[in-house]
Amino acid sequence: MQNNKMEIRNINHNDLEDLFEWRNNYESRKQFFKNNKITLKEHQKWFEESMKNPNKEIFIGEQSGIKLGVCRFDFLEKENYSEVSININPAERSKGYGKQLLYRALNIYLSNKKRILRAKIKED
């Protein structure tokens, strides 16, 4: 892992295509509970709705101008907890960025709200 500090920011429209490619990556999809490929149109709809949804926060981790991964928090009002999801840029996997991205995104997310967090993890 490089020594440069990872920056965390909210997603913007410039991230749409990267998140689409990462989402449809074969190795990524193996980790998802809904692991089917999606169309760009489906992704665009999800992306636009996500950016408007006050119960969804999505962060990008970057270092030296390279997008390393995405961390998403979905607050489920009825259940009163936030689901956490993370996906690392396929080109940046196995470099130790996942833990750092998760911790930094968690700190930002929890700095202005108290939430119970939950993550679903597949056994395999």
XYZ file of N, CA and C in Angstrom:
372
model
N 0.845 -1.172 0.000
C 0.000 0.000 0.000
C 0.889 1.233 0.000
N 0.487 2.215 -0.781
C 1.239 3.461 -0.853
C 1.065 4.246 0.438
N 1.997 5.162 0.715
C 1.945 5.947 1.931
C 1.098 7.204 1.805
N 0.692 7.575 0.598
C -0.133 8.771 0.437
C -1.451 8.583 1.172
N -1.982 9.676 1.665
C -3.226 9.604 2.429
C -4.427 9.464 1.495
N -5.285 8.532 1.847
C -6.507 8.333 1.094
C -7.478 9.466 1.411
N -8.047 10.037 0.370
C -9.069 11.076 0.518
C -10.428 10.415 0.357
N -11.388 10.871 1.144
C -12.755 10.356 1.069
C -13.659 11.513 0.667
N -14.523 11.263 -0.308
C -15.448 12.301 -0.760
C -16.777 11.662 -1.134
N -17.802 12.498 -1.243
C -19.098 12.027 -1.721
C -19.015 11.744 -3.221
N -19.843 10.833 -3.679
C -19.869 10.560 -5.113
C -20.406 11.779 -5.857
N -20.064 11.844 -7.131
C -20.628 12.858 -8.019
C -20.861 12.204 -9.379
N -21.404 12.967 -10.315
C -21.754 12.392 -11.621
C -20.551 11.833 -12.381
N -19.352 12.305 -12.071
C -18.156 11.776 -12.728
C -17.837 10.340 -12.298
N -18.520 9.839 -11.280
C -18.266 8.481 -10.780
C -19.211 7.444 -11.367
N -20.223 7.869 -12.094
C -21.257 6.960 -12.582
C -20.673 5.779 -13.353
N -19.828 6.035 -14.335
C -19.313 4.950 -15.179
C -18.360 4.036 -14.424
N -17.533 4.611 -13.545
C -16.622 3.768 -12.761
C -17.415 2.820 -11.862
N -18.411 3.347 -11.168
C -19.215 2.501 -10.287
C -19.956 1.431 -11.073
N -20.400 1.773 -12.290
C -21.058 0.795 -13.152
C -20.090 -0.344 -13.506
N -18.885 0.014 -13.917
C -17.893 -1.011 -14.280
C -17.525 -1.874 -13.074
N -17.313 -1.243 -11.921
C -16.973 -2.001 -10.720
C -18.123 -2.920 -10.325
N -19.351 -2.433 -10.442
C -20.533 -3.210 -10.067
C -20.678 -4.461 -10.926
N -20.380 -4.339 -12.210
C -20.549 -5.470 -13.122
C -19.310 -6.348 -13.244
N -18.243 -6.000 -12.574
C -17.033 -6.812 -12.577
C -17.356 -8.216 -12.033
N -16.832 -9.235 -12.701
C -17.143 -10.617 -12.331
C -16.803 -10.912 -10.865
N -15.618 -10.539 -10.420
C -15.202 -10.803 -9.037
C -16.077 -10.033 -8.046
N -16.463 -8.821 -8.397
C -17.360 -8.043 -7.530
C -18.704 -8.751 -7.406
N -19.253 -9.151 -8.533
C -20.581 -9.759 -8.535
C -20.624 -11.050 -7.724
N -19.513 -11.772 -7.650
C -19.475 -12.998 -6.854
C -19.711 -12.696 -5.369
N -19.401 -11.480 -4.942
C -19.556 -11.099 -3.531
C -20.932 -10.532 -3.211
N -21.708 -10.199 -4.227
C -23.007 -9.572 -4.016
C -24.097 -10.609 -3.798
N -25.130 -10.247 -3.041
C -26.296 -11.106 -2.892
C -27.142 -11.054 -4.164
N -27.217 -9.883 -4.785
C -27.853 -9.749 -6.104
C -26.711 -9.650 -7.109
N -26.313 -10.798 -7.658
C -25.072 -10.823 -8.433
C -25.268 -10.863 -9.948
N -26.460 -10.496 -10.406
C -26.681 -10.433 -11.852
C -26.022 -9.179 -12.429
N -25.683 -9.257 -13.711
C -25.188 -8.057 -14.394
C -26.353 -7.085 -14.556
N -26.049 -5.792 -14.512
C -27.090 -4.783 -14.716
C -26.746 -3.978 -15.964
N -27.764 -3.333 -16.525
C -27.552 -2.501 -17.708
C -27.128 -1.097 -17.264
N -26.551 -0.357 -18.180
C -26.170 1.023 -17.885
C -27.414 1.839 -17.536
N -28.513 1.582 -18.213
C -29.760 2.303 -17.935
C -30.235 2.031 -16.501
N -30.184 0.775 -16.068
C -30.560 0.421 -14.693
C -29.637 1.120 -13.694
N -28.359 1.121 -14.002
C -27.388 1.751 -13.114
C -27.612 3.260 -13.031
N -27.867 3.891 -14.175
C -28.108 5.340 -14.184
C -29.313 5.692 -13.322
N -30.367 4.905 -13.419
C -31.565 5.139 -12.612
C -31.228 5.014 -11.121
N -30.528 3.936 -10.746
C -30.119 3.728 -9.355
C -29.236 4.880 -8.879
N -28.279 5.271 -9.709
C -27.323 6.323 -9.357
C -28.045 7.642 -9.089
N -28.918 8.038 -9.993
C -29.660 9.299 -9.831
C -30.538 9.270 -8.586
N -31.234 8.164 -8.375
C -32.079 8.038 -7.181
C -31.230 8.056 -5.915
N -30.071 7.414 -5.959
C -29.181 7.362 -4.797
C -28.667 8.741 -4.416
N -28.342 9.549 -5.413
C -27.809 10.882 -5.135
C -28.862 11.793 -4.506
N -30.134 11.511 -4.756
C -31.228 12.328 -4.213
C -31.744 11.805 -2.868
N -31.410 10.569 -2.536
C -31.968 9.909 -1.361
C -31.252 10.366 -0.085
N -31.974 11.037 0.838
C -31.327 11.510 2.069
C -30.917 10.380 3.009
N -31.412 9.170 2.783
C -31.059 8.023 3.631
C -29.919 7.187 3.042
N -29.297 7.701 1.999
C -28.197 6.973 1.352
C -27.004 7.913 1.242
N -25.859 7.440 1.718
C -24.621 8.203 1.562
C -23.589 7.289 0.920
N -22.954 7.804 -0.126
C -21.987 7.002 -0.872
C -20.691 7.792 -0.976
N -19.602 7.148 -0.561
C -18.293 7.786 -0.548
C -17.331 7.066 -1.490
N -16.455 7.852 -2.085
C -15.372 7.332 -2.926
C -14.066 7.566 -2.180
N -13.209 6.562 -2.186
C -11.855 6.718 -1.664
C -10.926 6.947 -2.838
N -10.105 7.994 -2.741
C -9.155 8.324 -3.809
C -7.765 8.534 -3.222
N -6.786 8.252 -4.036
C -5.407 8.509 -3.653
C -4.622 8.843 -4.908
N -3.955 9.973 -4.877
C -3.162 10.427 -6.027
C -3.978 10.424 -7.313
N -5.254 10.820 -7.212
C -6.119 10.907 -8.381
C -6.701 9.589 -8.850
N -6.419 8.501 -8.137
C -6.935 7.183 -8.518
C -8.097 6.825 -7.600
N -9.219 6.453 -8.200
C -10.378 6.011 -7.420
C -10.114 4.592 -6.930
N -10.115 4.421 -5.621
C -9.756 3.134 -5.022
C -10.950 2.242 -4.725
N -12.076 2.863 -4.409
C -13.237 2.064 -4.073
C -14.396 2.930 -3.623
N -15.490 2.264 -3.305
C -16.722 2.935 -2.911
C -17.239 2.294 -1.622
N -17.780 3.132 -0.746
C -18.397 2.661 0.489
C -19.763 3.328 0.591
N -20.800 2.506 0.783
C -22.177 3.010 0.780
C -22.852 2.699 2.108
N -23.650 3.657 2.567
C -24.441 3.497 3.782
C -25.904 3.740 3.431
N -26.744 2.742 3.680
C -28.183 2.850 3.428
C -28.903 2.811 4.770
N -29.477 3.956 5.184
C -30.227 3.988 6.437
C -31.630 3.478 6.189
N -32.003 2.422 6.902
C -33.328 1.821 6.800
C -34.136 2.307 8.007
N -35.004 3.273 7.765
C -35.739 3.920 8.858
C -36.556 2.924 9.675
N -37.278 2.057 9.001
C -38.154 1.102 9.688
C -37.357 0.196 10.637
N -36.188 -0.258 10.188
C -35.358 -1.148 10.993
C -34.437 -0.374 11.942
N -34.275 0.926 11.689
C -33.440 1.827 12.496
C -31.961 1.419 12.525
N -31.443 1.043 11.381
C -30.010 0.804 11.251
C -29.566 1.146 9.834
N -28.259 1.250 9.666
C -27.681 1.520 8.350
C -26.927 0.294 7.870
N -27.225 -0.114 6.645
C -26.454 -1.191 6.025
C -25.215 -0.597 5.378
N -24.107 -1.285 5.543
C -22.819 -0.843 5.014
C -22.431 -1.764 3.867
N -21.960 -1.167 2.785
C -21.509 -1.936 1.631
C -20.214 -1.316 1.116
N -19.296 -2.165 0.681
C -18.019 -1.669 0.167
C -17.653 -2.466 -1.089
N -17.050 -1.774 -2.045
C -16.560 -2.427 -3.260
C -15.288 -1.708 -3.682
N -14.230 -2.457 -3.846
C -12.934 -1.890 -4.239
C -12.790 -1.942 -5.757
N -12.232 -0.882 -6.314
C -11.908 -0.826 -7.731
C -11.147 -2.106 -8.088
N -11.622 -2.893 -9.047
C -10.948 -4.152 -9.386
C -9.456 -3.997 -9.675
N -9.042 -2.877 -10.238
C -7.625 -2.658 -10.548
C -6.795 -2.358 -9.301
N -7.456 -2.101 -8.169
C -6.753 -1.730 -6.936
C -6.935 -2.749 -5.819
N -7.474 -3.900 -6.131
C -7.697 -4.921 -5.106
C -6.382 -5.538 -4.630
N -6.429 -6.096 -3.430
C -5.296 -6.793 -2.808
C -4.119 -5.869 -2.529
N -4.406 -4.596 -2.340
C -3.357 -3.627 -2.022
C -3.560 -3.028 -0.626
N -4.542 -3.544 0.117
C -4.776 -3.088 1.477
C -5.651 -1.859 1.611
N -6.369 -1.484 0.578
C -7.177 -0.270 0.630
C -8.545 -0.463 1.293
N -9.069 -1.671 1.291
C -10.419 -1.911 1.777
C -10.635 -1.479 3.218
N -9.768 -1.917 4.108
C -9.908 -1.588 5.531
C -9.797 -0.086 5.753
N -8.832 0.537 5.092
C -8.642 1.981 5.236
C -9.863 2.752 4.716
N -10.391 2.352 3.571
C -11.580 2.999 3.015
C -12.758 2.844 3.966
N -12.965 1.647 4.467
C -14.083 1.401 5.370
C -13.962 2.247 6.634
N -12.813 2.250 7.280
C -12.635 3.025 8.513
C -12.813 4.518 8.289
N -12.247 5.034 7.233
C -12.361 6.478 6.975
C -13.790 6.876 6.634
N -14.471 6.053 5.821
C -15.859 6.347 5.470
C -16.751 6.241 6.715
N -16.502 5.232 7.546
C -17.268 5.090 8.791
C -17.113 6.322 9.674
N -15.889 6.814 9.816
C -15.650 7.995 10.649
C -16.420 9.203 10.134
N -16.435 9.390 8.846
C -17.172 10.522 8.267
C -18.675 10.321 8.467
N -19.155 9.138 8.151
C -20.589 8.862 8.247
C -21.095 9.034 9.684
N -20.351 8.514 10.636
C -20.796 8.549 12.030
C -20.467 9.858 12.741
N -19.703 10.726 12.101
C -19.323 11.982 12.756
C -20.513 12.914 12.940
N -21.520 12.793 12.103
C -22.658 13.702 12.229
C -23.984 12.985 12.466
N -23.926 11.716 12.834
C -25.158 10.994 13.175
C -24.799 9.742 13.969
N -25.718 9.345 14.820
C -25.540 8.092 15.564
C -26.390 7.033 14.873
N -25.749 5.974 14.458
C -26.451 4.911 13.755
C -25.929 3.552 14.218
N -26.818 2.592 14.230
C -26.421 1.201 14.357
C -26.043 0.764 12.949
N -24.936 0.066 12.821
C -24.473 -0.375 11.509
C -24.618 -1.877 11.375
N -24.873 -2.283 10.142
C -25.011 -3.692 9.842
C -24.402 -3.959 8.469
N -23.677 -5.061 8.358
C -23.131 -5.475 7.065
C -23.473 -6.938 6.844
N -23.957 -7.259 5.677
C -24.214 -8.647 5.313
C -22.979 -9.150 4.576
N -22.485 -10.305 5.010
C -21.274 -10.845 4.408
C -21.545 -12.296 4.005
N -21.240 -12.611 2.759
C -21.420 -13.979 2.288
C -20.335 -14.867 2.890
N -20.697 -16.075 3.233
C -19.736 -16.998 3.851
C -18.557 -17.286 2.952
N -18.798 -17.419 1.675
C -17.718 -17.748 0.755
C -17.113 -16.494 0.190
